[in-house]
mmCIF file of C-alpha atoms and ligand atoms in Angstrom:
data_model
loop_
_atom_site.group_PDB
_atom_site.id
_atom_site.type_symbol
_atom_site.label_atom_id
_atom_site.label_comp_id
_atom_site.label_asym_id
_atom_site.label_seq_id
_atom_site.Cartn_x
_atom_site.Cartn_y
_atom_site.Cartn_z
ATOM 1 C CA MET A 108 0.157 0.283 0.263
ATOM 2 C CA SER A 109 1.338 3.445 -0.657
ATOM 3 C CA SER A 110 -0.484 6.694 0.928
ATOM 4 C CA THR A 111 -0.322 9.650 3.060
ATOM 5 C CA THR A 112 -0.586 9.274 6.519
ATOM 6 C CA LEU A 113 -0.983 11.764 8.362
ATOM 7 C CA VAL A 114 0.067 11.120 12.223
ATOM 8 C CA THR A 115 -1.189 14.266 14.302
ATOM 9 C CA GLY A 116 1.387 13.428 17.932
ATOM 10 C CA GLY A 117 3.217 11.471 15.880
ATOM 11 C CA THR A 118 6.033 12.451 17.841
ATOM 12 C CA GLY A 119 4.298 12.127 20.970
ATOM 13 C CA LEU A 120 4.657 8.492 23.054
ATOM 14 C CA LEU A 121 2.195 6.796 21.127
ATOM 15 C CA GLY A 122 2.989 8.238 17.833
ATOM 16 C CA SER A 123 6.272 7.927 18.293
ATOM 17 C CA GLN A 124 5.692 3.853 17.942
ATOM 18 C CA LEU A 125 3.852 3.357 15.497
ATOM 19 C CA VAL A 126 5.236 5.911 12.789
ATOM 20 C CA PRO A 127 7.637 2.867 12.634
ATOM 21 C CA LEU A 128 4.780 0.673 12.620
ATOM 22 C CA LEU A 129 3.320 2.648 9.557
ATOM 23 C CA ARG A 130 6.094 3.529 7.755
ATOM 24 C CA ARG A 131 7.141 -0.844 7.551
ATOM 25 C CA ALA A 132 3.476 -1.251 6.106
ATOM 26 C CA GLY A 133 4.230 1.247 3.355
ATOM 27 C CA HIS A 134 3.136 4.599 4.280
ATOM 28 C CA THR A 135 3.937 7.728 3.162
ATOM 29 C CA VAL A 136 4.293 9.199 6.830
ATOM 30 C CA ARG A 137 3.724 12.852 7.244
ATOM 31 C CA VAL A 138 4.410 14.001 11.071
ATOM 32 C CA LEU A 139 2.218 16.945 12.538
ATOM 33 C CA SER A 140 3.202 18.604 15.694
ATOM 34 C CA ARG A 141 3.931 21.980 17.252
ATOM 35 C CA HIS A 142 7.387 22.000 16.422
ATOM 36 C CA PRO A 143 8.884 21.983 13.172
ATOM 37 C CA GLY A 144 11.008 18.440 12.954
ATOM 38 C CA GLN A 145 13.644 17.039 11.443
ATOM 39 C CA PRO A 146 12.184 14.799 8.331
ATOM 40 C CA GLY A 147 13.768 11.212 7.808
ATOM 41 C CA ASP A 148 13.255 8.009 4.911
ATOM 42 C CA GLY A 149 9.578 8.304 4.123
ATOM 43 C CA VAL A 150 7.701 10.829 7.034
ATOM 44 C CA GLN A 151 7.392 14.384 6.559
ATOM 45 C CA GLN A 152 7.087 16.740 9.252
ATOM 46 C CA VAL A 153 4.347 19.836 9.529
ATOM 47 C CA ALA A 154 4.715 22.103 12.359
ATOM 48 C CA VAL A 155 0.683 23.015 13.154
ATOM 49 C CA ASP A 156 -0.852 23.633 16.881
ATOM 50 C CA LEU A 157 -4.026 22.241 16.080
ATOM 51 C CA LEU A 158 -5.806 24.696 18.281
ATOM 52 C CA SER A 159 -5.621 27.776 16.415
ATOM 53 C CA GLY A 160 -5.467 25.310 12.478
ATOM 54 C CA ASP A 161 -3.440 27.286 11.312
ATOM 55 C CA GLY A 162 -1.651 25.262 7.956
ATOM 56 C CA LEU A 163 -4.037 22.679 8.333
ATOM 57 C CA ASP A 164 -4.652 22.965 4.406
ATOM 58 C CA ASP A 165 -1.352 22.287 3.387
ATOM 59 C CA ALA A 166 -0.965 19.593 6.025
ATOM 60 C CA LEU A 167 -4.071 17.648 4.744
ATOM 61 C CA SER A 168 -2.927 18.265 0.928
ATOM 62 C CA GLY A 169 -2.716 14.538 -0.607
ATOM 63 C CA VAL A 170 -3.576 13.138 2.527
ATOM 64 C CA ARG A 171 -6.220 9.393 2.681
ATOM 65 C CA THR A 172 -5.291 8.040 6.204
ATOM 66 C CA VAL A 173 -5.732 10.398 9.328
ATOM 67 C CA LEU A 174 -4.507 8.969 12.885
ATOM 68 C CA HIS A 175 -5.502 11.604 14.755
ATOM 69 C CA LEU A 176 -2.962 10.932 18.420
ATOM 70 C CA ALA A 177 -2.735 14.470 19.375
ATOM 71 C CA GLY A 178 -3.553 15.538 22.344
ATOM 72 C CA GLY A 179 -3.055 16.681 26.090
ATOM 73 C CA PRO A 180 -4.670 17.460 29.173
ATOM 74 C CA LYS A 181 -6.936 20.074 27.253
ATOM 75 C CA GLY A 182 -8.422 21.233 23.914
ATOM 76 C CA ASP A 183 -8.757 17.962 22.511
ATOM 77 C CA ASP A 184 -12.051 18.591 21.288
ATOM 78 C CA VAL A 185 -10.522 22.093 19.618
ATOM 79 C CA GLY A 186 -7.721 20.557 18.474
ATOM 80 C CA THR A 187 -10.346 17.834 16.476
ATOM 81 C CA ARG A 188 -12.725 20.456 15.166
ATOM 82 C CA ASN A 189 -10.379 22.037 12.946
ATOM 83 C CA LEU A 190 -8.970 19.055 11.869
ATOM 84 C CA VAL A 191 -12.640 17.513 10.626
ATOM 85 C CA LEU A 192 -13.227 20.855 9.686
ATOM 86 C CA ALA A 193 -9.693 21.008 7.631
ATOM 87 C CA ALA A 194 -10.304 16.942 6.657
ATOM 88 C CA GLN A 195 -13.410 17.650 5.193
ATOM 89 C CA ARG A 196 -12.101 21.281 2.787
ATOM 90 C CA ALA A 197 -9.487 18.284 1.941
ATOM 91 C CA GLY A 198 -12.662 16.105 0.659
ATOM 92 C CA THR A 199 -9.662 13.288 0.762
ATOM 93 C CA VAL A 200 -9.319 11.976 3.886
ATOM 94 C CA ASP A 201 -11.722 8.045 3.608
ATOM 95 C CA HIS A 202 -10.475 7.450 7.348
ATOM 96 C CA LEU A 203 -10.078 9.245 10.422
ATOM 97 C CA VAL A 204 -8.281 6.652 13.247
ATOM 98 C CA LEU A 205 -8.871 8.120 16.417
ATOM 99 C CA ILE A 206 -7.675 7.781 19.602
ATOM 100 C CA SER A 207 -9.798 7.001 22.875
ATOM 101 C CA VAL A 208 -10.349 6.794 26.184
ATOM 102 C CA ILE A 209 -12.083 3.815 27.793
ATOM 103 C CA GLY A 210 -15.243 6.059 30.120
ATOM 104 C CA ALA A 211 -14.182 8.657 28.174
ATOM 105 C CA ASP A 212 -18.263 9.782 28.477
ATOM 106 C CA ALA A 213 -18.208 8.605 31.843
ATOM 107 C CA VAL A 214 -16.277 9.812 33.462
ATOM 108 C CA PRO A 215 -17.328 13.685 34.841
ATOM 109 C CA ILE A 216 -13.747 15.274 34.685
ATOM 110 C CA GLY A 217 -12.104 18.062 31.841
ATOM 111 C CA TYR A 218 -10.339 15.751 29.825
ATOM 112 C CA PHE A 219 -12.786 12.820 29.021
ATOM 113 C CA VAL A 220 -16.007 14.931 28.840
ATOM 114 C CA ARG A 221 -13.313 16.323 26.194
ATOM 115 C CA LYS A 222 -12.535 12.923 24.567
ATOM 116 C CA ALA A 223 -16.169 12.353 24.158
ATOM 117 C CA LEU A 224 -16.279 15.716 22.859
ATOM 118 C CA ALA A 225 -13.344 14.806 20.359
ATOM 119 C CA GLU A 226 -15.589 11.249 19.157
ATOM 120 C CA GLN A 227 -18.306 13.428 18.906
ATOM 121 C CA ILE A 228 -16.859 15.586 16.377
ATOM 122 C CA VAL A 229 -15.751 12.250 14.571
ATOM 123 C CA THR A 230 -18.825 9.652 15.005
ATOM 124 C CA THR A 231 -21.035 13.666 13.142
ATOM 125 C CA SER A 232 -18.638 14.413 10.245
ATOM 126 C CA GLY A 233 -19.780 12.161 7.712
ATOM 127 C CA ILE A 234 -16.158 10.985 7.545
ATOM 128 C CA PRO A 235 -15.751 6.899 7.526
ATOM 129 C CA TYR A 236 -14.273 6.656 11.062
ATOM 130 C CA THR A 237 -12.497 4.315 13.671
ATOM 131 C CA ILE A 238 -12.387 5.140 17.042
ATOM 132 C CA LEU A 239 -10.569 2.933 19.377
ATOM 133 C CA ARG A 240 -10.782 3.665 23.045
ATOM 134 C CA ALA A 241 -7.817 2.812 24.854
ATOM 135 C CA ALA A 242 -6.605 2.764 28.760
ATOM 136 C CA GLN A 243 -3.599 4.336 30.414
ATOM 137 C CA PHE A 244 -0.479 3.478 29.288
ATOM 138 C CA HIS A 245 2.247 2.006 31.559
ATOM 139 C CA GLU A 246 3.921 5.254 31.176
ATOM 140 C CA LEU A 247 0.796 7.044 32.589
ATOM 141 C CA ALA A 248 0.460 4.807 35.719
ATOM 142 C CA LEU A 249 4.202 5.231 36.998
ATOM 143 C CA LYS A 250 4.148 8.871 36.525
ATOM 144 C CA THR A 251 1.174 8.648 38.582
ATOM 145 C CA VAL A 252 2.759 7.250 41.167
ATOM 146 C CA ARG A 253 6.089 8.173 41.561
ATOM 147 C CA ALA A 254 4.322 11.506 41.655
ATOM 148 C CA MET A 255 2.412 10.183 44.924
ATOM 149 C CA ALA A 256 5.465 9.302 46.221
ATOM 150 C CA LYS A 257 7.249 11.650 45.928
ATOM 151 C CA ALA A 258 5.134 13.150 49.546
ATOM 152 C CA PRO A 259 6.514 11.364 53.177
ATOM 153 C CA ILE A 260 3.192 9.636 53.378
ATOM 154 C CA LEU A 261 1.277 8.640 50.141
ATOM 155 C CA LEU A 262 -2.063 9.948 49.810
ATOM 156 C CA ALA A 263 -4.203 6.030 49.217
ATOM 157 C CA PRO A 264 -7.666 6.870 47.379
ATOM 158 C CA GLY A 265 -9.515 3.521 47.434
ATOM 159 C CA GLY A 266 -12.118 2.333 44.981
ATOM 160 C CA ILE A 267 -9.984 3.914 41.502
ATOM 161 C CA ARG A 268 -9.338 0.584 39.863
ATOM 162 C CA TRP A 269 -6.849 1.457 36.273
ATOM 163 C CA GLN A 270 -6.496 -1.064 33.554
ATOM 164 C CA PRO A 271 -2.592 -0.122 32.454
ATOM 165 C CA VAL A 272 -1.903 -0.787 29.335
ATOM 166 C CA ALA A 273 1.245 -1.284 26.490
ATOM 167 C CA SER A 274 0.874 2.163 24.517
ATOM 168 C CA ARG A 275 3.961 -0.178 21.800
ATOM 169 C CA GLU A 276 0.007 -2.444 22.423
ATOM 170 C CA VAL A 277 -1.736 0.294 21.462
ATOM 171 C CA ALA A 278 0.251 1.558 18.357
ATOM 172 C CA ALA A 279 0.619 -1.770 16.723
ATOM 173 C CA ARG A 280 -4.051 -2.297 17.216
ATOM 174 C CA LEU A 281 -3.996 1.408 15.705
ATOM 175 C CA ALA A 282 -1.414 0.658 12.887
ATOM 176 C CA GLU A 283 -3.210 -2.443 11.963
ATOM 177 C CA LEU A 284 -6.511 -0.516 12.398
ATOM 178 C CA ALA A 285 -5.191 2.330 10.076
ATOM 179 C CA GLN A 286 -4.466 -1.201 7.326
ATOM 180 C CA GLY A 287 -8.493 -1.920 7.852
ATOM 181 C CA ASP A 288 -11.488 -0.545 6.145
ATOM 182 C CA PRO A 289 -13.308 2.074 9.076
ATOM 183 C CA ALA A 290 -14.905 0.297 11.796
ATOM 184 C CA GLY A 291 -16.879 2.901 13.917
ATOM 185 C CA ARG A 292 -15.935 2.200 17.791
ATOM 186 C CA VAL A 293 -13.863 -0.960 18.296
ATOM 187 C CA ALA A 294 -13.356 -2.945 21.238
ATOM 188 C CA ASP A 295 -11.734 -1.597 23.882
ATOM 189 C CA LEU A 296 -7.917 -1.965 24.550
ATOM 190 C CA ALA A 297 -6.704 -2.210 28.318
ATOM 191 C CA GLY A 298 -3.982 -4.590 29.995
ATOM 192 C CA PRO A 299 -4.227 -7.514 30.856
ATOM 193 C CA HIS A 300 -5.280 -7.262 34.505
ATOM 194 C CA THR A 301 -6.904 -4.993 37.383
ATOM 195 C CA TYR A 302 -5.035 -3.135 39.498
ATOM 196 C CA THR A 303 -6.217 -1.301 42.730
ATOM 197 C CA LEU A 304 -4.118 1.820 42.641
ATOM 198 C CA GLU A 305 -2.870 1.158 45.698
ATOM 199 C CA GLU A 306 -1.573 -2.397 43.946
ATOM 200 C CA LEU A 307 -0.132 -0.014 41.278
ATOM 201 C CA GLN A 308 1.847 2.230 44.212
ATOM 202 C CA ARG A 309 3.172 -0.906 45.804
ATOM 203 C CA GLY A 310 4.294 -2.317 42.303
ATOM 204 C CA TYR A 311 6.541 0.352 41.761
ATOM 205 C CA LEU A 312 7.371 1.446 45.803
ATOM 206 C CA ASP A 313 8.141 -2.753 45.750
ATOM 207 C CA VAL A 314 10.574 -1.993 43.253
ATOM 208 C CA LEU A 315 12.126 0.754 44.248
ATOM 209 C CA GLY A 316 12.748 -0.932 48.107
ATOM 210 C CA LYS A 317 10.458 1.356 49.907
ATOM 211 C CA HIS A 318 8.141 1.970 51.997
ATOM 212 C CA ARG A 319 5.230 4.535 53.095
ATOM 213 C CA LEU A 320 2.839 5.086 55.531
ATOM 214 C CA ARG A 321 0.001 5.815 53.627
ATOM 215 C CA LEU A 322 -2.832 7.398 54.099
ATOM 216 C CA PRO A 323 -6.014 6.298 52.965
ATOM 217 C CA VAL A 324 -8.405 8.990 51.352
ATOM 218 C CA ARG A 325 -11.799 9.585 49.859
ATOM 219 C CA VAL A 326 -12.078 10.504 46.465
ATOM 220 C CA PRO A 327 -15.076 13.417 46.283
ATOM 221 C CA GLY A 328 -17.832 13.842 44.433
ATOM 222 C CA LYS A 329 -18.898 12.961 40.713
ATOM 223 C CA ALA A 330 -15.405 12.288 39.972
ATOM 224 C CA GLY A 331 -14.770 10.234 43.202
ATOM 225 C CA ARG A 332 -18.345 8.087 42.192
ATOM 226 C CA ALA A 333 -17.539 7.501 38.920
ATOM 227 C CA TYR A 334 -14.311 5.831 39.312
ATOM 228 C CA ARG A 335 -15.478 3.549 41.808
ATOM 229 C CA SER A 336 -18.103 1.942 39.635
ATOM 230 C CA GLY A 337 -15.460 1.260 37.544
ATOM 231 C CA VAL A 338 -16.744 2.926 34.828
ATOM 232 C CA ASN A 339 -13.585 3.639 33.216
ATOM 233 C CA LEU A 340 -12.446 0.015 32.659
ATOM 234 C CA THR A 341 -13.709 -2.512 30.333
ATOM 235 C CA ALA A 342 -14.644 -6.332 29.934
ATOM 236 C CA ALA A 343 -13.069 -6.242 26.274
ATOM 237 C CA VAL A 344 -11.427 -8.688 24.965
ATOM 238 C CA PRO A 345 -8.833 -9.034 23.700
ATOM 239 C CA THR A 346 -6.832 -7.789 26.284
ATOM 240 C CA GLY A 347 -3.055 -6.264 26.057
ATOM 241 C CA VAL A 348 -0.536 -9.046 27.426
ATOM 242 C CA ASP A 349 2.495 -6.815 28.584
ATOM 243 C CA THR A 350 2.263 -6.319 33.079
ATOM 244 C CA TRP A 351 2.641 -3.579 34.763
ATOM 245 C CA GLU A 352 5.113 -5.752 36.083
ATOM 246 C CA GLN A 353 6.345 -6.134 33.263
ATOM 247 C CA PHE A 354 6.696 -2.646 32.620
ATOM 248 C CA LEU A 355 8.326 -2.157 35.671
ATOM 249 C CA THR A 356 10.947 -4.474 35.713
ATOM 250 C CA ALA A 357 11.693 -3.230 31.651
ATOM 251 C CA GLN A 358 12.243 0.356 33.615
ATOM 252 C CA ASN A 359 15.192 -0.742 35.720
ATOM 253 C CA LEU A 360 14.881 1.711 38.040
ATOM 254 C CA PRO A 361 17.300 2.521 41.095
ATOM 255 C CA GLY A 362 16.567 0.073 43.561
HETATM 256 N N1 NAP B 25 -1.640 8.241 27.898
HETATM 257 C C1 NAP B 25 -2.330 7.734 27.977
HETATM 258 O O1 NAP B 25 -2.461 6.762 29.349
HETATM 259 C C2 NAP B 25 -3.248 7.092 27.375
HETATM 260 C C3 NAP B 25 -4.503 6.548 27.202
HETATM 261 C C4 NAP B 25 -5.430 6.632 26.582
HETATM 262 C C5 NAP B 25 -5.181 6.965 25.257
HETATM 263 N N2 NAP B 25 -4.742 8.639 25.016
HETATM 264 C C6 NAP B 25 -4.485 8.990 24.052
HETATM 265 O O2 NAP B 25 -4.088 8.912 23.479
HETATM 266 C C7 NAP B 25 -3.056 10.257 22.755
HETATM 267 C C8 NAP B 25 -1.158 9.649 22.686
HETATM 268 O O3 NAP B 25 -0.970 10.392 24.233
HETATM 269 P P1 NAP B 25 0.541 10.005 24.982
HETATM 270 O O4 NAP B 25 0.720 9.841 25.881
HETATM 271 O O5 NAP B 25 1.567 9.780 23.238
HETATM 272 O O6 NAP B 25 0.714 12.402 24.151
HETATM 273 P P2 NAP B 25 2.098 12.431 24.979
HETATM 274 O O7 NAP B 25 3.526 12.241 24.915
HETATM 275 O O8 NAP B 25 1.740 13.475 25.469
HETATM 276 O O9 NAP B 25 1.836 13.238 22.861
HETATM 277 C C9 NAP B 25 0.926 14.369 22.510
HETATM 278 C C10 NAP B 25 1.495 14.132 20.880
HETATM 279 O O10 NAP B 25 0.378 15.284 20.970
HETATM 280 C C11 NAP B 25 1.437 16.692 20.430
HETATM 281 N N3 NAP B 25 0.506 18.177 20.383
HETATM 282 C C12 NAP B 25 0.238 18.075 21.644
HETATM 283 N N4 NAP B 25 -0.758 19.303 21.307
HETATM 284 C C13 NAP B 25 -0.996 19.384 20.399
HETATM 285 C C14 NAP B 25 -1.925 20.533 19.822
HETATM 286 N N5 NAP B 25 -2.404 21.157 20.336
HETATM 287 N N6 NAP B 25 -1.190 20.665 18.055
HETATM 288 C C15 NAP B 25 -0.672 19.738 17.292
HETATM 289 N N7 NAP B 25 0.373 19.012 18.128
HETATM 290 C C16 NAP B 25 -0.735 18.549 19.503
HETATM 291 C C17 NAP B 25 2.881 16.662 20.494
HETATM 292 O O11 NAP B 25 3.242 17.634 20.017
HETATM 293 P P3 NAP B 25 4.194 18.157 20.244
HETATM 294 O O12 NAP B 25 4.729 18.424 21.898
HETATM 295 O O13 NAP B 25 5.195 18.695 19.747
HETATM 296 O O14 NAP B 25 3.385 19.420 19.915
HETATM 297 C C18 NAP B 25 2.853 15.504 21.020
HETATM 298 O O15 NAP B 25 3.359 14.297 19.424
HETATM 299 C C19 NAP B 25 -3.486 11.331 23.544
HETATM 300 O O16 NAP B 25 -4.772 11.990 22.098
HETATM 301 C C20 NAP B 25 -4.398 11.070 24.247
HETATM 302 O O17 NAP B 25 -5.334 11.665 25.316
HETATM 303 C C21 NAP B 25 -3.468 8.395 25.966
#
């Protein structure tokens, strides 16, 4: 297969693992992020801020497949709207693949709410699409527990569970989806096990050989209730294969 494929967020954690897979599958890849990068073999780079949308028409020129990965804590709805409007103007895009998050429409936290809006913008765009919702990546789980473990007393929010997944496996699934026909919303992709936040914290501290006093806390409000009810979890199979424990071991953390 030979076509130009736009990967927004192609420089990020997920995108940088996806781009080589697309190259190997024969795609000419155009990576979009806010910062100009060095073009490589079969990989073009465009600097566009999706929040302003300036430059998107050029970025979409000749593109048939878009993998929309760019995102952050804020603005996923605005960026997705700008991207979709530009794709509609281009008229050449016949497959838009969006990465979203499990619980997008059910967890009342800004990031999730904006991801749900982004999904809605894509599903109502008239552009054939595929949406994959993934669980939190191992790297995010590590960042979270590492930040929590900096305090001398470890806050331990009760009832919060995660199913951390290998970003490598999410990238592989996206590459597979980009090769296929638009499939609508596909089965969620989570990691192989469900952990309480306390178990994630303990796994991290065990590897470091550290101990912390724990202070159980209850996350208040709607967000706390949503997490405790498990709307951020999925029963979808197949799951990813790599476990949190394997990920921690591979990090060679100073123990
Ligand atoms: N991390 C997780 O646990 C997780 C779980 C489920 C879904 N997701 C979703 O997966 C996607 C990728 O996550 P990631 O962890 O790989 O993120 P990441 O490492 O933070 O990368 C984000 C990417 O988006 C680009 N970007 C951010 N804001 C942009 C903007 N306004 N305009 C253009 N490009 C922009 C960044 O490039 P520049 O900084 O160069 O602009 C970077 O390439 C995100 O949509 C995220 O919501 C993540």
